[in-house]
Each structure stands twice: as C-alpha cells, then as structure tokens.
Amino acid sequence: TRMMMSVQRLPVPVIARVQGMATAAGCQLVAQCDLAVASDEARFAVSGINLGLFCSTPMVPLVRAIGRKRALEMLLTGEDVPARRAYELGLVNHVVSKPDLEKTVREMAETIAANAPLSVLASKRTSSSKTASLPLAKLLHQATARSQASPVGA
C-alpha cells in the first residue's frame, strides 16, 4: 500500500512498462501508475477469486482506472486479459510489439520531460484519483486555480 501511495505522491508521472503477466499487485501497480505501455504479449489479471480470495487491494486502483463494471468483470471472472483488451478497457495507453516497448516508453518519458515541469505536475495532481470523486464545480475551481498559479498560465 505504501508503494502504491508513493506512485501517486511522486511529483513526476510514473509510466508502467509491462512485458509479461501483471497479476494481483502487478495489475494493481499498472492501474495505479499515471500511464502504461504494454507489449502485445502482456496479460493482466486479478485472479484471486479462482483461489477463493477477494482481491480488495488491487480492486481500488483498478476500479478508478477502468470503471466499476469493467473492473468487476476482471475481479469476478479471474480471467487473464490480453494487452489489446487492456487497451480497450483503458488500463494501458499503448500496446506495442515487445521489441518496441522500451523505446516507446523512453520516447513518452522524454516527451513529457520536455514540457514545463510545473504544468506537468499540475496535470498529474489535478487528474489524480483523489480528485476524481470531488464534485465537478470543485474540480473546475481547483484546475483554474492551478492554471492561474502556473508561471505560464496553462
């Protein structure tokens, strides 16, 4: 839990790079990261139900990342989800061939790093899962306040 919270607290975006199977806490970590890129060979699962377990910890970021019904389908069936389906669900941002995985993640990180650091930080904080449950008016107010506080105004 501490590691998952630290992903949220970091002042820079965290990109998950998934090459193989991400199950239970691995799937939780992918859901918790700000962005995710998977190889076309990657698979995702929260299969505790197959052993009579309830995956409560992975459930929280998974529900926030892909929505309740989609997360429940994964949690209640325990089935593996291939990378392309994970993309369709919104669990990952991109699916690439395994040889292109590292390059794609590096390019994404370099593109983000080339942007204004305070704007990147404001974007990460405003879009965090903590804010997702706030009323729309409060979210818009916070986003406007952060935008005005930014030295570039955006």
JSON list of N, CA and C in Angstrom, two decimals, residues 80-143:
[
{"chain": "A", "resi": 80, "resn": "ASP", "atom": "N", "xyz": [-7.55, -13.97, -17.46]},
{"chain": "A", "resi": 80, "resn": "ASP", "atom": "CA", "xyz": [-6.47, -13.15, -17.99]},
{"chain": "A", "resi": 80, "resn": "ASP", "atom": "C", "xyz": [-7.03, -12.22, -19.06]},
{"chain": "A", "resi": 81, "resn": "VAL", "atom": "N", "xyz": [-6.52, -11.01, -19.08]},
{"chain": "A", "resi": 81, "resn": "VAL", "atom": "CA", "xyz": [-6.92, -10.03, -20.08]},
{"chain": "A", "resi": 81, "resn": "VAL", "atom": "C", "xyz": [-5.71, -9.76, -20.97]},
{"chain": "A", "resi": 82, "resn": "PRO", "atom": "N", "xyz": [-5.83, -10.03, -22.28]},
{"chain": "A", "resi": 82, "resn": "PRO", "atom": "CA", "xyz": [-4.70, -9.74, -23.16]},
{"chain": "A", "resi": 82, "resn": "PRO", "atom": "C", "xyz": [-4.48, -8.23, -23.31]},
{"chain": "A", "resi": 83, "resn": "ALA", "atom": "N", "xyz": [-3.29, -7.86, -23.75]},
{"chain": "A", "resi": 83, "resn": "ALA", "atom": "CA", "xyz": [-2.90, -6.45, -23.84]},
{"chain": "A", "resi": 83, "resn": "ALA", "atom": "C", "xyz": [-3.88, -5.62, -24.66]},
{"chain": "A", "resi": 84, "resn": "ARG", "atom": "N", "xyz": [-4.32, -6.12, -25.79]},
{"chain": "A", "resi": 84, "resn": "ARG", "atom": "CA", "xyz": [-5.26, -5.35, -26.63]},
{"chain": "A", "resi": 84, "resn": "ARG", "atom": "C", "xyz": [-6.56, -5.07, -25.89]},
{"chain": "A", "resi": 85, "resn": "ARG", "atom": "N", "xyz": [-7.04, -6.04, -25.14]},
{"chain": "A", "resi": 85, "resn": "ARG", "atom": "CA", "xyz": [-8.27, -5.83, -24.36]},
{"chain": "A", "resi": 85, "resn": "ARG", "atom": "C", "xyz": [-8.01, -4.84, -23.22]},
{"chain": "A", "resi": 86, "resn": "ALA", "atom": "N", "xyz": [-6.83, -4.92, -22.61]},
{"chain": "A", "resi": 86, "resn": "ALA", "atom": "CA", "xyz": [-6.47, -3.96, -21.56]},
{"chain": "A", "resi": 86, "resn": "ALA", "atom": "C", "xyz": [-6.46, -2.54, -22.11]},
{"chain": "A", "resi": 87, "resn": "TYR", "atom": "N", "xyz": [-6.04, -2.39, -23.35]},
{"chain": "A", "resi": 87, "resn": "TYR", "atom": "CA", "xyz": [-6.07, -1.09, -24.01]},
{"chain": "A", "resi": 87, "resn": "TYR", "atom": "C", "xyz": [-7.52, -0.63, -24.20]},
{"chain": "A", "resi": 88, "resn": "GLU", "atom": "N", "xyz": [-8.37, -1.53, -24.66]},
{"chain": "A", "resi": 88, "resn": "GLU", "atom": "CA", "xyz": [-9.79, -1.20, -24.86]},
{"chain": "A", "resi": 88, "resn": "GLU", "atom": "C", "xyz": [-10.45, -0.81, -23.54]},
{"chain": "A", "resi": 89, "resn": "LEU", "atom": "N", "xyz": [-10.05, -1.45, -22.46]},
{"chain": "A", "resi": 89, "resn": "LEU", "atom": "CA", "xyz": [-10.61, -1.15, -21.14]},
{"chain": "A", "resi": 89, "resn": "LEU", "atom": "C", "xyz": [-10.09, 0.16, -20.57]},
{"chain": "A", "resi": 90, "resn": "GLY", "atom": "N", "xyz": [-8.96, 0.65, -21.08]},
{"chain": "A", "resi": 90, "resn": "GLY", "atom": "CA", "xyz": [-8.35, 1.87, -20.55]},
{"chain": "A", "resi": 90, "resn": "GLY", "atom": "C", "xyz": [-7.30, 1.61, -19.49]},
{"chain": "A", "resi": 91, "resn": "LEU", "atom": "N", "xyz": [-6.89, 0.36, -19.33]},
{"chain": "A", "resi": 91, "resn": "LEU", "atom": "CA", "xyz": [-5.87, 0.02, -18.35]},
{"chain": "A", "resi": 91, "resn": "LEU", "atom": "C", "xyz": [-4.49, 0.42, -18.83]},
{"chain": "A", "resi": 92, "resn": "VAL", "atom": "N", "xyz": [-4.26, 0.38, -20.13]},
{"chain": "A", "resi": 92, "resn": "VAL", "atom": "CA", "xyz": [-2.98, 0.81, -20.70]},
{"chain": "A", "resi": 92, "resn": "VAL", "atom": "C", "xyz": [-3.23, 1.84, -21.79]},
{"chain": "A", "resi": 93, "resn": "ASN", "atom": "N", "xyz": [-2.23, 2.69, -22.00]},
{"chain": "A", "resi": 93, "resn": "ASN", "atom": "CA", "xyz": [-2.34, 3.75, -23.01]},
{"chain": "A", "resi": 93, "resn": "ASN", "atom": "C", "xyz": [-1.95, 3.29, -24.41]},
{"chain": "A", "resi": 94, "resn": "HIS", "atom": "N", "xyz": [-0.97, 2.40, -24.47]},
{"chain": "A", "resi": 94, "resn": "HIS", "atom": "CA", "xyz": [-0.47, 1.93, -25.76]},
{"chain": "A", "resi": 94, "resn": "HIS", "atom": "C", "xyz": [-0.10, 0.45, -25.66]},
{"chain": "A", "resi": 95, "resn": "VAL", "atom": "N", "xyz": [-0.27, -0.25, -26.78]},
{"chain": "A", "resi": 95, "resn": "VAL", "atom": "CA", "xyz": [0.21, -1.63, -26.91]},
{"chain": "A", "resi": 95, "resn": "VAL", "atom": "C", "xyz": [1.14, -1.63, -28.12]},
{"chain": "A", "resi": 96, "resn": "VAL", "atom": "N", "xyz": [2.36, -2.12, -27.90]},
{"chain": "A", "resi": 96, "resn": "VAL", "atom": "CA", "xyz": [3.37, -2.13, -28.95]},
{"chain": "A", "resi": 96, "resn": "VAL", "atom": "C", "xyz": [4.03, -3.50, -29.00]},
{"chain": "A", "resi": 97, "resn": "SER", "atom": "N", "xyz": [4.77, -3.75, -30.06]},
{"chain": "A", "resi": 97, "resn": "SER", "atom": "CA", "xyz": [5.49, -5.03, -30.14]},
{"chain": "A", "resi": 97, "resn": "SER", "atom": "C", "xyz": [6.55, -5.06, -29.04]},
{"chain": "A", "resi": 98, "resn": "LYS", "atom": "N", "xyz": [6.88, -6.24, -28.59]},
{"chain": "A", "resi": 98, "resn": "LYS", "atom": "CA", "xyz": [7.84, -6.38, -27.50]},
{"chain": "A", "resi": 98, "resn": "LYS", "atom": "C", "xyz": [9.18, -5.69, -27.80]},
{"chain": "A", "resi": 99, "resn": "PRO", "atom": "N", "xyz": [9.71, -5.80, -29.03]},
{"chain": "A", "resi": 99, "resn": "PRO", "atom": "CA", "xyz": [10.98, -5.11, -29.32]},
{"chain": "A", "resi": 99, "resn": "PRO", "atom": "C", "xyz": [10.87, -3.57, -29.24]},
{"chain": "A", "resi": 100, "resn": "ASP", "atom": "N", "xyz": [9.68, -3.03, -29.43]},
{"chain": "A", "resi": 100, "resn": "ASP", "atom": "CA", "xyz": [9.49, -1.57, -29.41]},
{"chain": "A", "resi": 100, "resn": "ASP", "atom": "C", "xyz": [9.10, -1.03, -28.04]},
{"chain": "A", "resi": 101, "resn": "LEU", "atom": "N", "xyz": [8.93, -1.89, -27.06]},
{"chain": "A", "resi": 101, "resn": "LEU", "atom": "CA", "xyz": [8.41, -1.47, -25.76]},
{"chain": "A", "resi": 101, "resn": "LEU", "atom": "C", "xyz": [9.31, -0.45, -25.06]},
{"chain": "A", "resi": 102, "resn": "GLU", "atom": "N", "xyz": [10.56, -0.77, -24.89]},
{"chain": "A", "resi": 102, "resn": "GLU", "atom": "CA", "xyz": [11.47, 0.13, -24.17]},
{"chain": "A", "resi": 102, "resn": "GLU", "atom": "C", "xyz": [11.59, 1.48, -24.87]},
{"chain": "A", "resi": 103, "resn": "LYS", "atom": "N", "xyz": [11.72, 1.45, -26.19]},
{"chain": "A", "resi": 103, "resn": "LYS", "atom": "CA", "xyz": [11.85, 2.68, -26.97]},
{"chain": "A", "resi": 103, "resn": "LYS", "atom": "C", "xyz": [10.59, 3.55, -26.83]},
{"chain": "A", "resi": 104, "resn": "THR", "atom": "N", "xyz": [9.43, 2.94, -26.89]},
{"chain": "A", "resi": 104, "resn": "THR", "atom": "CA", "xyz": [8.17, 3.67, -26.78]},
{"chain": "A", "resi": 104, "resn": "THR", "atom": "C", "xyz": [8.04, 4.35, -25.42]},
{"chain": "A", "resi": 105, "resn": "VAL", "atom": "N", "xyz": [8.38, 3.62, -24.36]},
{"chain": "A", "resi": 105, "resn": "VAL", "atom": "CA", "xyz": [8.30, 4.20, -23.01]},
{"chain": "A", "resi": 105, "resn": "VAL", "atom": "C", "xyz": [9.31, 5.33, -22.87]},
{"chain": "A", "resi": 106, "resn": "ARG", "atom": "N", "xyz": [10.52, 5.13, -23.36]},
{"chain": "A", "resi": 106, "resn": "ARG", "atom": "CA", "xyz": [11.55, 6.18, -23.27]},
{"chain": "A", "resi": 106, "resn": "ARG", "atom": "C", "xyz": [11.11, 7.43, -24.02]},
{"chain": "A", "resi": 107, "resn": "GLU", "atom": "N", "xyz": [10.57, 7.26, -25.22]},
{"chain": "A", "resi": 107, "resn": "GLU", "atom": "CA", "xyz": [10.11, 8.41, -26.00]},
{"chain": "A", "resi": 107, "resn": "GLU", "atom": "C", "xyz": [8.97, 9.15, -25.30]},
{"chain": "A", "resi": 108, "resn": "MET", "atom": "N", "xyz": [8.06, 8.39, -24.69]},
{"chain": "A", "resi": 108, "resn": "MET", "atom": "CA", "xyz": [6.96, 9.01, -23.95]},
{"chain": "A", "resi": 108, "resn": "MET", "atom": "C", "xyz": [7.52, 9.82, -22.78]},
{"chain": "A", "resi": 109, "resn": "ALA", "atom": "N", "xyz": [8.45, 9.24, -22.05]},
{"chain": "A", "resi": 109, "resn": "ALA", "atom": "CA", "xyz": [9.06, 9.94, -20.91]},
{"chain": "A", "resi": 109, "resn": "ALA", "atom": "C", "xyz": [9.80, 11.19, -21.36]},
{"chain": "A", "resi": 110, "resn": "GLU", "atom": "N", "xyz": [10.53, 11.10, -22.47]},
{"chain": "A", "resi": 110, "resn": "GLU", "atom": "CA", "xyz": [11.26, 12.26, -22.98]},
{"chain": "A", "resi": 110, "resn": "GLU", "atom": "C", "xyz": [10.31, 13.37, -23.43]},
{"chain": "A", "resi": 111, "resn": "THR", "atom": "N", "xyz": [9.22, 13.00, -24.05]},
{"chain": "A", "resi": 111, "resn": "THR", "atom": "CA", "xyz": [8.22, 13.99, -24.48]},
{"chain": "A", "resi": 111, "resn": "THR", "atom": "C", "xyz": [7.63, 14.72, -23.28]},
{"chain": "A", "resi": 112, "resn": "ILE", "atom": "N", "xyz": [7.30, 13.97, -22.24]},
{"chain": "A", "resi": 112, "resn": "ILE", "atom": "CA", "xyz": [6.75, 14.57, -21.02]},
{"chain": "A", "resi": 112, "resn": "ILE", "atom": "C", "xyz": [7.80, 15.46, -20.36]},
{"chain": "A", "resi": 113, "resn": "ALA", "atom": "N", "xyz": [9.03, 14.96, -20.28]},
{"chain": "A", "resi": 113, "resn": "ALA", "atom": "CA", "xyz": [10.11, 15.71, -19.62]},
{"chain": "A", "resi": 113, "resn": "ALA", "atom": "C", "xyz": [10.43, 17.02, -20.34]},
{"chain": "A", "resi": 114, "resn": "ALA", "atom": "N", "xyz": [10.14, 17.08, -21.63]},
{"chain": "A", "resi": 114, "resn": "ALA", "atom": "CA", "xyz": [10.41, 18.30, -22.40]},
{"chain": "A", "resi": 114, "resn": "ALA", "atom": "C", "xyz": [9.37, 19.40, -22.13]},
{"chain": "A", "resi": 115, "resn": "ASN", "atom": "N", "xyz": [8.28, 19.05, -21.48]},
{"chain": "A", "resi": 115, "resn": "ASN", "atom": "CA", "xyz": [7.24, 20.02, -21.17]},
{"chain": "A", "resi": 115, "resn": "ASN", "atom": "C", "xyz": [7.54, 20.77, -19.89]},
{"chain": "A", "resi": 116, "resn": "ALA", "atom": "N", "xyz": [6.81, 21.84, -19.66]},
{"chain": "A", "resi": 116, "resn": "ALA", "atom": "CA", "xyz": [7.01, 22.67, -18.46]},
{"chain": "A", "resi": 116, "resn": "ALA", "atom": "C", "xyz": [6.75, 21.84, -17.21]},
{"chain": "A", "resi": 117, "resn": "PRO", "atom": "N", "xyz": [7.74, 21.71, -16.32]},
{"chain": "A", "resi": 117, "resn": "PRO", "atom": "CA", "xyz": [7.60, 20.86, -15.14]},
{"chain": "A", "resi": 117, "resn": "PRO", "atom": "C", "xyz": [6.40, 21.21, -14.25]},
{"chain": "A", "resi": 118, "resn": "LEU", "atom": "N", "xyz": [6.14, 22.48, -14.04]},
{"chain": "A", "resi": 118, "resn": "LEU", "atom": "CA", "xyz": [5.02, 22.85, -13.18]},
{"chain": "A", "resi": 118, "resn": "LEU", "atom": "C", "xyz": [3.68, 22.50, -13.83]},
{"chain": "A", "resi": 119, "resn": "SER", "atom": "N", "xyz": [3.61, 22.60, -15.13]},
{"chain": "A", "resi": 119, "resn": "SER", "atom": "CA", "xyz": [2.38, 22.22, -15.83]},
{"chain": "A", "resi": 119, "resn": "SER", "atom": "C", "xyz": [2.16, 20.71, -15.78]},
{"chain": "A", "resi": 120, "resn": "VAL", "atom": "N", "xyz": [3.26, 19.96, -15.91]},
{"chain": "A", "resi": 120, "resn": "VAL", "atom": "CA", "xyz": [3.18, 18.50, -15.80]},
{"chain": "A", "resi": 120, "resn": "VAL", "atom": "C", "xyz": [2.70, 18.12, -14.40]},
{"chain": "A", "resi": 121, "resn": "LEU", "atom": "N", "xyz": [3.28, 18.73, -13.38]},
{"chain": "A", "resi": 121, "resn": "LEU", "atom": "CA", "xyz": [2.89, 18.47, -12.00]},
{"chain": "A", "resi": 121, "resn": "LEU", "atom": "C", "xyz": [1.42, 18.83, -11.78]},
{"chain": "A", "resi": 122, "resn": "ALA", "atom": "N", "xyz": [1.00, 19.99, -12.25]},
{"chain": "A", "resi": 122, "resn": "ALA", "atom": "CA", "xyz": [-0.40, 20.41, -12.08]},
{"chain": "A", "resi": 122, "resn": "ALA", "atom": "C", "xyz": [-1.34, 19.44, -12.78]},
{"chain": "A", "resi": 123, "resn": "SER", "atom": "N", "xyz": [-0.96, 18.96, -13.96]},
{"chain": "A", "resi": 123, "resn": "SER", "atom": "CA", "xyz": [-1.80, 18.00, -14.68]},
{"chain": "A", "resi": 123, "resn": "SER", "atom": "C", "xyz": [-1.93, 16.70, -13.90]},
{"chain": "A", "resi": 124, "resn": "LYS", "atom": "N", "xyz": [-0.80, 16.23, -13.36]},
{"chain": "A", "resi": 124, "resn": "LYS", "atom": "CA", "xyz": [-0.83, 14.98, -12.59]},
{"chain": "A", "resi": 124, "resn": "LYS", "atom": "C", "xyz": [-1.70, 15.13, -11.35]},
{"chain": "A", "resi": 125, "resn": "ARG", "atom": "N", "xyz": [-1.50, 16.20, -10.62]},
{"chain": "A", "resi": 125, "resn": "ARG", "atom": "CA", "xyz": [-2.25, 16.39, -9.37]},
{"chain": "A", "resi": 125, "resn": "ARG", "atom": "C", "xyz": [-3.73, 16.62, -9.62]},
{"chain": "A", "resi": 126, "resn": "THR", "atom": "N", "xyz": [-4.08, 17.38, -10.64]},
{"chain": "A", "resi": 126, "resn": "THR", "atom": "CA", "xyz": [-5.48, 17.67, -10.91]},
{"chain": "A", "resi": 126, "resn": "THR", "atom": "C", "xyz": [-6.22, 16.43, -11.38]},
{"chain": "A", "resi": 127, "resn": "SER", "atom": "N", "xyz": [-5.52, 15.54, -12.07]},
{"chain": "A", "resi": 127, "resn": "SER", "atom": "CA", "xyz": [-6.18, 14.34, -12.59]},
{"chain": "A", "resi": 127, "resn": "SER", "atom": "C", "xyz": [-6.09, 13.14, -11.65]},
{"chain": "A", "resi": 128, "resn": "SER", "atom": "N", "xyz": [-5.53, 13.33, -10.47]},
{"chain": "A", "resi": 128, "resn": "SER", "atom": "CA", "xyz": [-5.32, 12.20, -9.55]},
{"chain": "A", "resi": 128, "resn": "SER", "atom": "C", "xyz": [-6.64, 11.56, -9.14]},
{"chain": "A", "resi": 129, "resn": "SER", "atom": "N", "xyz": [-6.55, 10.33, -8.70]},
{"chain": "A", "resi": 129, "resn": "SER", "atom": "CA", "xyz": [-7.75, 9.60, -8.29]},
{"chain": "A", "resi": 129, "resn": "SER", "atom": "C", "xyz": [-8.40, 10.24, -7.07]},
{"chain": "A", "resi": 130, "resn": "LYS", "atom": "N", "xyz": [-7.61, 11.00, -6.28]},
{"chain": "A", "resi": 130, "resn": "LYS", "atom": "CA", "xyz": [-8.21, 11.68, -5.12]},
{"chain": "A", "resi": 130, "resn": "LYS", "atom": "C", "xyz": [-9.22, 12.71, -5.58]},
{"chain": "A", "resi": 131, "resn": "THR", "atom": "N", "xyz": [-8.95, 13.36, -6.70]},
{"chain": "A", "resi": 131, "resn": "THR", "atom": "CA", "xyz": [-9.86, 14.41, -7.17]},
{"chain": "A", "resi": 131, "resn": "THR", "atom": "C", "xyz": [-11.04, 13.84, -7.94]},
{"chain": "A", "resi": 132, "resn": "ALA", "atom": "N", "xyz": [-10.94, 12.62, -8.39]},
{"chain": "A", "resi": 132, "resn": "ALA", "atom": "CA", "xyz": [-11.98, 12.04, -9.23]},
{"chain": "A", "resi": 132, "resn": "ALA", "atom": "C", "xyz": [-13.34, 12.00, -8.54]},
{"chain": "A", "resi": 133, "resn": "SER", "atom": "N", "xyz": [-13.36, 11.91, -7.22]},
{"chain": "A", "resi": 133, "resn": "SER", "atom": "CA", "xyz": [-14.63, 11.81, -6.52]},
{"chain": "A", "resi": 133, "resn": "SER", "atom": "C", "xyz": [-15.18, 13.18, -6.08]},
{"chain": "A", "resi": 134, "resn": "LEU", "atom": "N", "xyz": [-14.44, 14.25, -6.36]},
{"chain": "A", "resi": 134, "resn": "LEU", "atom": "CA", "xyz": [-14.90, 15.59, -5.97]},
{"chain": "A", "resi": 134, "resn": "LEU", "atom": "C", "xyz": [-16.00, 16.07, -6.92]},
{"chain": "A", "resi": 135, "resn": "PRO", "atom": "N", "xyz": [-16.88, 16.94, -6.43]},
{"chain": "A", "resi": 135, "resn": "PRO", "atom": "CA", "xyz": [-17.90, 17.50, -7.31]},
{"chain": "A", "resi": 135, "resn": "PRO", "atom": "C", "xyz": [-17.26, 18.28, -8.47]},
{"chain": "A", "resi": 136, "resn": "LEU", "atom": "N", "xyz": [-17.92, 18.30, -9.61]},
{"chain": "A", "resi": 136, "resn": "LEU", "atom": "CA", "xyz": [-17.39, 18.94, -10.81]},
{"chain": "A", "resi": 136, "resn": "LEU", "atom": "C", "xyz": [-17.01, 20.40, -10.56]},
{"chain": "A", "resi": 137, "resn": "ALA", "atom": "N", "xyz": [-17.85, 21.15, -9.87]},
{"chain": "A", "resi": 137, "resn": "ALA", "atom": "CA", "xyz": [-17.57, 22.56, -9.62]},
{"chain": "A", "resi": 137, "resn": "ALA", "atom": "C", "xyz": [-16.26, 22.74, -8.85]},
{"chain": "A", "resi": 138, "resn": "LYS", "atom": "N", "xyz": [-16.03, 21.90, -7.85]},
{"chain": "A", "resi": 138, "resn": "LYS", "atom": "CA", "xyz": [-14.80, 21.99, -7.07]},
{"chain": "A", "resi": 138, "resn": "LYS", "atom": "C", "xyz": [-13.59, 21.62, -7.93]},
{"chain": "A", "resi": 139, "resn": "LEU", "atom": "N", "xyz": [-13.73, 20.59, -8.77]},
{"chain": "A", "resi": 139, "resn": "LEU", "atom": "CA", "xyz": [-12.63, 20.20, -9.65]},
{"chain": "A", "resi": 139, "resn": "LEU", "atom": "C", "xyz": [-12.27, 21.33, -10.61]},
{"chain": "A", "resi": 140, "resn": "LEU", "atom": "N", "xyz": [-13.29, 21.96, -11.20]},
{"chain": "A", "resi": 140, "resn": "LEU", "atom": "CA", "xyz": [-13.04, 23.05, -12.13]},
{"chain": "A", "resi": 140, "resn": "LEU", "atom": "C", "xyz": [-12.37, 24.23, -11.43]},
{"chain": "A", "resi": 141, "resn": "HIS", "atom": "N", "xyz": [-12.80, 24.50, -10.20]},
{"chain": "A", "resi": 141, "resn": "HIS", "atom": "CA", "xyz": [-12.19, 25.58, -9.43]},
{"chain": "A", "resi": 141, "resn": "HIS", "atom": "C", "xyz": [-10.72, 25.28, -9.15]},
{"chain": "A", "resi": 142, "resn": "GLN", "atom": "N", "xyz": [-10.42, 24.04, -8.73]},
{"chain": "A", "resi": 142, "resn": "GLN", "atom": "CA", "xyz": [-9.02, 23.66, -8.46]},
{"chain": "A", "resi": 142, "resn": "GLN", "atom": "C", "xyz": [-8.18, 23.73, -9.72]},
{"chain": "A", "resi": 143, "resn": "ALA", "atom": "N", "xyz": [-8.72, 23.27, -10.84]},
{"chain": "A", "resi": 143, "resn": "ALA", "atom": "CA", "xyz": [-7.97, 23.29, -12.09]},
{"chain": "A", "resi": 143, "resn": "ALA", "atom": "C", "xyz": [-7.68, 24.72, -12.52]}
]
